[in-house]
Coordinates of C-alpha atoms and ligand atoms in Angstrom, one line a residue:
M134 CA 23.3 95.1 -19.7
L135 CA 19.8 96.5 -18.8
K136 CA 18.0 98.8 -21.2
I137 CA 14.8 100.5 -20.2
E138 CA 13.3 102.4 -23.2
Q139 CA 10.3 104.7 -23.1
V140 CA 8.6 102.8 -20.3
G141 CA 5.4 104.1 -18.8
K142 CA 3.2 102.9 -16.0
T143 CA -0.1 104.4 -14.8
F144 CA -2.0 103.0 -11.8
N145 CA -5.8 103.0 -11.7
A146 CA -6.0 104.3 -15.3
G147 CA -9.3 105.9 -16.1
T148 CA -10.4 106.3 -12.5
I149 CA -10.4 109.2 -10.1
N150 CA -7.4 107.6 -8.5
E151 CA -5.4 107.6 -11.7
K152 CA -1.7 108.1 -11.0
V153 CA 1.1 108.3 -13.6
A154 CA 4.0 106.7 -11.7
V155 CA 6.5 106.3 -14.5
K156 CA 6.5 108.1 -17.9
G157 CA 9.0 108.1 -20.8
L158 CA 11.5 106.4 -18.6
D159 CA 14.9 105.7 -20.3
L160 CA 17.8 104.1 -18.5
T161 CA 20.8 102.1 -19.7
I162 CA 22.7 100.2 -17.0
N163 CA 26.2 99.1 -17.8
D164 CA 27.8 96.0 -16.5
G165 CA 29.4 96.7 -13.1
D166 CA 27.5 99.9 -12.6
F167 CA 26.6 100.7 -8.9
I168 CA 23.9 103.3 -9.4
T169 CA 22.4 105.3 -6.5
V170 CA 18.9 106.5 -7.2
I171 CA 17.4 109.6 -5.5
G172 CA 14.2 111.7 -6.1
G173 CA 11.3 113.1 -4.1
N174 CA 8.4 111.3 -2.7
G175 CA 6.4 109.6 -5.4
A176 CA 9.1 110.2 -8.1
G177 CA 8.7 106.7 -9.4
K178 CA 11.8 105.1 -7.9
S179 CA 10.1 102.0 -6.3
T180 CA 7.9 101.6 -9.4
M181 CA 11.0 101.5 -11.6
L182 CA 12.5 98.7 -9.5
N183 CA 9.2 96.9 -9.5
L184 CA 9.0 97.2 -13.3
I185 CA 12.5 95.7 -13.6
A186 CA 11.6 92.9 -11.2
G187 CA 8.3 92.1 -12.9
V188 CA 6.0 93.0 -10.0
Y189 CA 4.4 95.4 -12.5
I190 CA 4.2 95.1 -16.3
P191 CA 4.7 98.4 -18.2
D192 CA 1.8 99.9 -20.1
E193 CA 4.3 100.9 -22.8
G194 CA 8.0 100.7 -23.7
S195 CA 10.4 97.9 -23.3
I196 CA 13.0 96.4 -20.8
R197 CA 15.9 94.3 -22.1
L198 CA 18.2 92.3 -19.9
D199 CA 21.4 91.3 -21.8
D200 CA 19.8 90.1 -25.1
T201 CA 16.5 89.1 -23.7
D202 CA 13.3 91.2 -23.8
I203 CA 12.0 90.8 -20.3
T204 CA 9.2 93.5 -20.5
R205 CA 6.5 90.9 -20.0
M206 CA 8.5 88.0 -18.4
P207 CA 6.7 86.8 -15.3
E208 CA 8.1 87.8 -11.9
Y209 CA 9.0 84.3 -10.8
R210 CA 11.2 83.8 -13.9
R211 CA 13.1 87.0 -13.3
A212 CA 13.6 86.1 -9.6
A213 CA 16.5 83.8 -10.6
L214 CA 18.3 86.8 -12.2
L215 CA 17.7 89.4 -9.6
G216 CA 18.6 90.0 -6.0
R217 CA 16.3 92.3 -4.0
V218 CA 16.3 93.9 -0.7
F219 CA 13.4 96.1 0.4
Q220 CA 12.9 98.8 3.1
D221 CA 11.0 96.6 5.5
P222 CA 13.3 94.2 7.5
M223 CA 10.4 91.9 7.9
M224 CA 9.9 91.3 4.2
G225 CA 13.0 89.6 2.9
T226 CA 13.3 86.7 5.3
A227 CA 11.0 84.1 6.9
G228 CA 10.9 84.9 10.6
D229 CA 9.7 81.5 11.8
M230 CA 12.5 79.7 10.0
G231 CA 16.1 79.4 11.1
I232 CA 19.0 81.4 9.7
E233 CA 20.4 78.4 7.8
E234 CA 17.0 77.5 6.4
N235 CA 16.6 81.0 5.1
L236 CA 20.0 80.8 3.4
A237 CA 19.2 77.4 2.0
M238 CA 16.0 78.8 0.5
A239 CA 18.0 81.6 -1.1
Y240 CA 20.7 79.1 -2.3
R241 CA 18.0 77.0 -4.1
R242 CA 16.4 80.0 -5.7
G243 CA 15.8 79.4 -9.4
R244 CA 17.1 75.8 -9.2
R245 CA 15.2 72.5 -9.4
R246 CA 14.5 71.3 -5.9
G247 CA 15.2 67.6 -6.8
L248 CA 17.8 67.3 -4.1
G249 CA 15.3 68.0 -1.4
W250 CA 15.6 70.3 1.5
G251 CA 18.3 68.6 3.5
I252 CA 21.2 70.9 4.3
T253 CA 24.6 69.2 3.8
N254 CA 27.6 69.8 6.0
A255 CA 29.4 71.4 3.1
E256 CA 26.6 73.8 2.5
R257 CA 26.4 74.6 6.2
E258 CA 30.1 75.4 6.2
F259 CA 29.6 77.7 3.2
Y260 CA 26.8 79.5 5.0
R261 CA 29.0 79.9 8.1
E262 CA 31.8 81.4 6.0
R263 CA 29.5 83.8 4.3
L264 CA 27.9 84.8 7.6
K265 CA 31.3 85.5 9.0
T266 CA 31.9 88.2 6.4
L267 CA 29.0 90.1 8.0
D268 CA 30.9 90.3 11.3
L269 CA 27.7 90.1 13.3
G270 CA 28.3 86.8 15.0
L271 CA 25.5 85.1 13.1
E272 CA 27.7 82.3 12.1
D273 CA 27.3 80.8 15.6
R274 CA 23.5 81.0 15.4
L275 CA 22.7 79.0 12.3
T276 CA 19.6 77.4 13.8
S277 CA 18.2 80.6 15.5
K278 CA 14.9 81.7 14.3
V279 CA 15.2 84.8 12.2
R280 CA 12.5 86.6 14.1
L281 CA 14.8 86.9 17.0
L282 CA 17.3 89.1 15.0
S283 CA 17.4 92.9 15.1
G284 CA 16.3 94.8 12.1
G285 CA 19.9 95.5 11.1
Q286 CA 20.9 91.9 11.4
R287 CA 17.8 90.9 9.4
Q288 CA 18.7 93.3 6.6
A289 CA 22.3 92.1 6.5
L290 CA 21.0 88.5 6.3
T291 CA 18.6 89.5 3.5
L292 CA 21.5 91.1 1.6
L293 CA 23.5 88.0 2.0
M294 CA 20.6 85.9 0.7
A295 CA 20.0 88.2 -2.2
T296 CA 23.6 87.7 -3.3
L297 CA 24.3 84.1 -2.3
Q298 CA 23.7 83.1 -6.0
K299 CA 25.4 86.0 -7.9
P300 CA 22.4 88.0 -9.3
R301 CA 22.6 89.6 -12.7
L302 CA 21.3 92.7 -11.0
L303 CA 20.9 93.7 -7.4
L304 CA 18.0 96.0 -6.5
L305 CA 18.0 97.8 -3.2
D306 CA 15.0 99.9 -2.3
E307 CA 15.8 102.1 0.7
H308 CA 17.0 99.0 2.4
T309 CA 18.5 100.9 5.4
A310 CA 15.7 103.5 5.8
A311 CA 14.0 101.6 8.7
L312 CA 17.3 101.2 10.7
D313 CA 18.8 103.6 13.2
P314 CA 21.7 105.7 11.8
K315 CA 24.5 103.6 13.2
T316 CA 23.0 100.3 12.0
A317 CA 22.2 101.9 8.7
H318 CA 25.8 102.9 8.3
K319 CA 26.9 99.4 9.1
V320 CA 24.5 97.7 6.6
L321 CA 25.6 100.2 3.9
G322 CA 29.2 99.3 4.6
L323 CA 28.3 95.7 4.1
T324 CA 26.5 96.5 0.9
Q325 CA 29.6 98.2 -0.5
Q326 CA 31.7 95.2 0.6
I327 CA 29.4 92.6 -1.0
V328 CA 28.9 94.7 -4.2
S329 CA 32.6 95.1 -4.8
E330 CA 33.6 91.6 -3.7
H331 CA 31.3 90.0 -6.3
N332 CA 31.4 92.9 -8.7
L333 CA 27.6 93.2 -8.7
T334 CA 25.7 95.5 -11.0
T335 CA 23.5 97.4 -8.5
L336 CA 20.6 99.9 -8.3
M337 CA 20.3 101.4 -4.9
V338 CA 17.5 103.8 -4.0
T339 CA 18.1 106.1 -1.1
H340 CA 16.6 109.2 0.2
N341 CA 19.9 110.2 1.8
M342 CA 21.8 112.5 -0.6
K343 CA 25.1 112.1 1.2
D344 CA 24.8 108.3 0.8
A345 CA 23.8 108.7 -2.8
I346 CA 27.0 110.8 -3.4
H347 CA 29.3 108.6 -1.3
Y348 CA 28.3 105.2 -2.7
G349 CA 28.5 103.9 -6.3
N350 CA 30.0 105.1 -9.5
R351 CA 26.9 106.7 -10.9
L352 CA 23.9 108.7 -9.5
I353 CA 20.5 109.3 -11.1
M354 CA 17.8 111.6 -9.9
M355 CA 14.2 110.8 -10.8
H356 CA 11.3 113.3 -11.0
E357 CA 7.8 112.7 -12.2
G358 CA 8.5 109.2 -13.4
R359 CA 11.7 109.7 -15.3
V360 CA 15.4 110.3 -15.0
I361 CA 16.2 114.0 -14.9
Y362 CA 19.9 113.8 -13.9
D363 CA 22.5 111.2 -14.6
I364 CA 26.0 111.7 -13.5
S365 CA 29.0 109.3 -13.2
G366 CA 32.7 108.8 -12.8
E367 CA 34.9 111.8 -12.0
E368 CA 32.0 114.2 -12.2
K369 CA 30.1 112.3 -9.6
K370 CA 33.1 112.3 -7.3
K371 CA 33.0 116.1 -7.3
L372 CA 29.3 116.3 -6.5
D373 CA 28.1 117.8 -3.2
V374 CA 24.8 118.0 -1.5
Q375 CA 24.4 121.6 -2.6
D376 CA 24.6 120.6 -6.2
L377 CA 21.9 118.0 -5.8
L378 CA 19.7 120.4 -3.9
E379 CA 19.9 122.9 -6.8
K380 CA 19.1 120.2 -9.3
F381 CA 16.2 119.1 -7.2
E382 CA 14.9 122.6 -6.8
Q383 CA 15.1 123.3 -10.5
A384 CA 13.1 120.2 -11.2
S385 CA 10.5 120.6 -8.6
G386 CA 10.1 124.4 -8.8
G387 CA 10.9 124.8 -5.1
E388 CA 7.9 122.8 -3.9
F389 CA 10.0 120.4 -1.9
A390 CA 10.0 121.6 1.7
N391 CA 8.4 118.4 3.1
D392 CA 10.3 115.9 1.1
R393 CA 11.9 113.0 3.0
M394 CA 15.0 113.4 0.8
L395 CA 15.5 116.9 2.3
L396 CA 14.4 116.0 5.8
A397 CA 17.1 113.4 5.9
Ligands
ATP134 N1 0.4 99.9 -6.4 C1 0.1 101.2 -6.6 N2 -1.2 101.6 -6.8 C2 -1.5 102.9 -7.0 N3 -0.6 103.9 -7.0 C3 0.7 103.6 -6.8 C4 1.1 102.2 -6.6 N4 2.5 102.2 -6.5 C5 2.9 103.5 -6.6 N5 1.8 104.3 -6.8 C6 1.9 105.8 -7.0 O1 2.9 106.0 -8.1 C7 3.7 107.1 -7.7 C8 5.1 106.7 -7.7 O2 5.3 105.9 -6.6 P1 6.7 105.2 -6.2 O3 6.4 104.3 -5.0 O4 7.3 104.6 -7.3 O5 7.5 106.5 -5.7 P2 8.9 106.6 -5.0 O6 9.8 107.4 -5.8 O7 9.4 105.2 -4.6 O8 8.5 107.4 -3.7 P3 9.0 107.2 -2.1 O9 10.3 108.1 -2.0 O10 7.9 107.8 -1.4 O11 9.3 105.8 -1.8 C9 3.2 107.7 -6.4 O12 2.3 108.7 -6.6 C10 2.5 106.5 -5.8 O13 1.4 106.9 -5.0
MG135 MG1 9.8 104.2 -2.9

């Protein structure tokens, strides 16, 4: 459903700060894939997600979603097709707005706003039901300001918002990295639950190898801006951390002692 072909992106080209972030990137995502993405610091994982989302436009190559070439489609037009959750819990929600107002914003994403901003009772009931599935008690706090929530509650809410209108593709960029381990585990569990309930096609970046192995049906490893390892199905199920370490060491020539992926 998504085809990335020979995509390249260099930042600050021609300057002393030139940085090749993605180069010769090929990736085909199939409908229903839940792909975990790992790779060392600066491997190009976030850049890949940003290229898919239209935050950056590739210097070369193409990106097709279903039958549409979206390589140069502006970010705001893709927003209706994509759900995104970032690492920073402060980013996905509006802190000074209430929980239900945040949900209403997400619900109206990519729609004409002719109906105004009033939240109907039916809508409120729908939000309450969806919040219940998180099992965090947020359904009784519809009008609470989001800034009063913990980081984990906020990420869970962002996840719900990103999937309220079923996205064609869900992009998660280390969305649990800023949370304590217990909360991270809970939010990952919710992620799994939401992805399978709505059968969402998903790309999830993580620096935790165990999580990368445990979640999803397919795992890719990135290095120097491209995919160097792509494993799925039964083969992925047999994978262990040692296998990934070996792959990573082969690719990076052993210069990986300080990598967050390993420190995790
Ligand atoms: N906006 C930008 N301007 C300049 N350089 C950038 C920009 N975004 C990313 N880069 C550089 O491109 C390379 C790839 O960065 P990217 O953020 O995609 O890596 P990553 O795999 O997500 O790494 P991490 O695990 O640290 O999050 C890095 O060297 C980074 O410094
Ligand atoms: Mg990143």
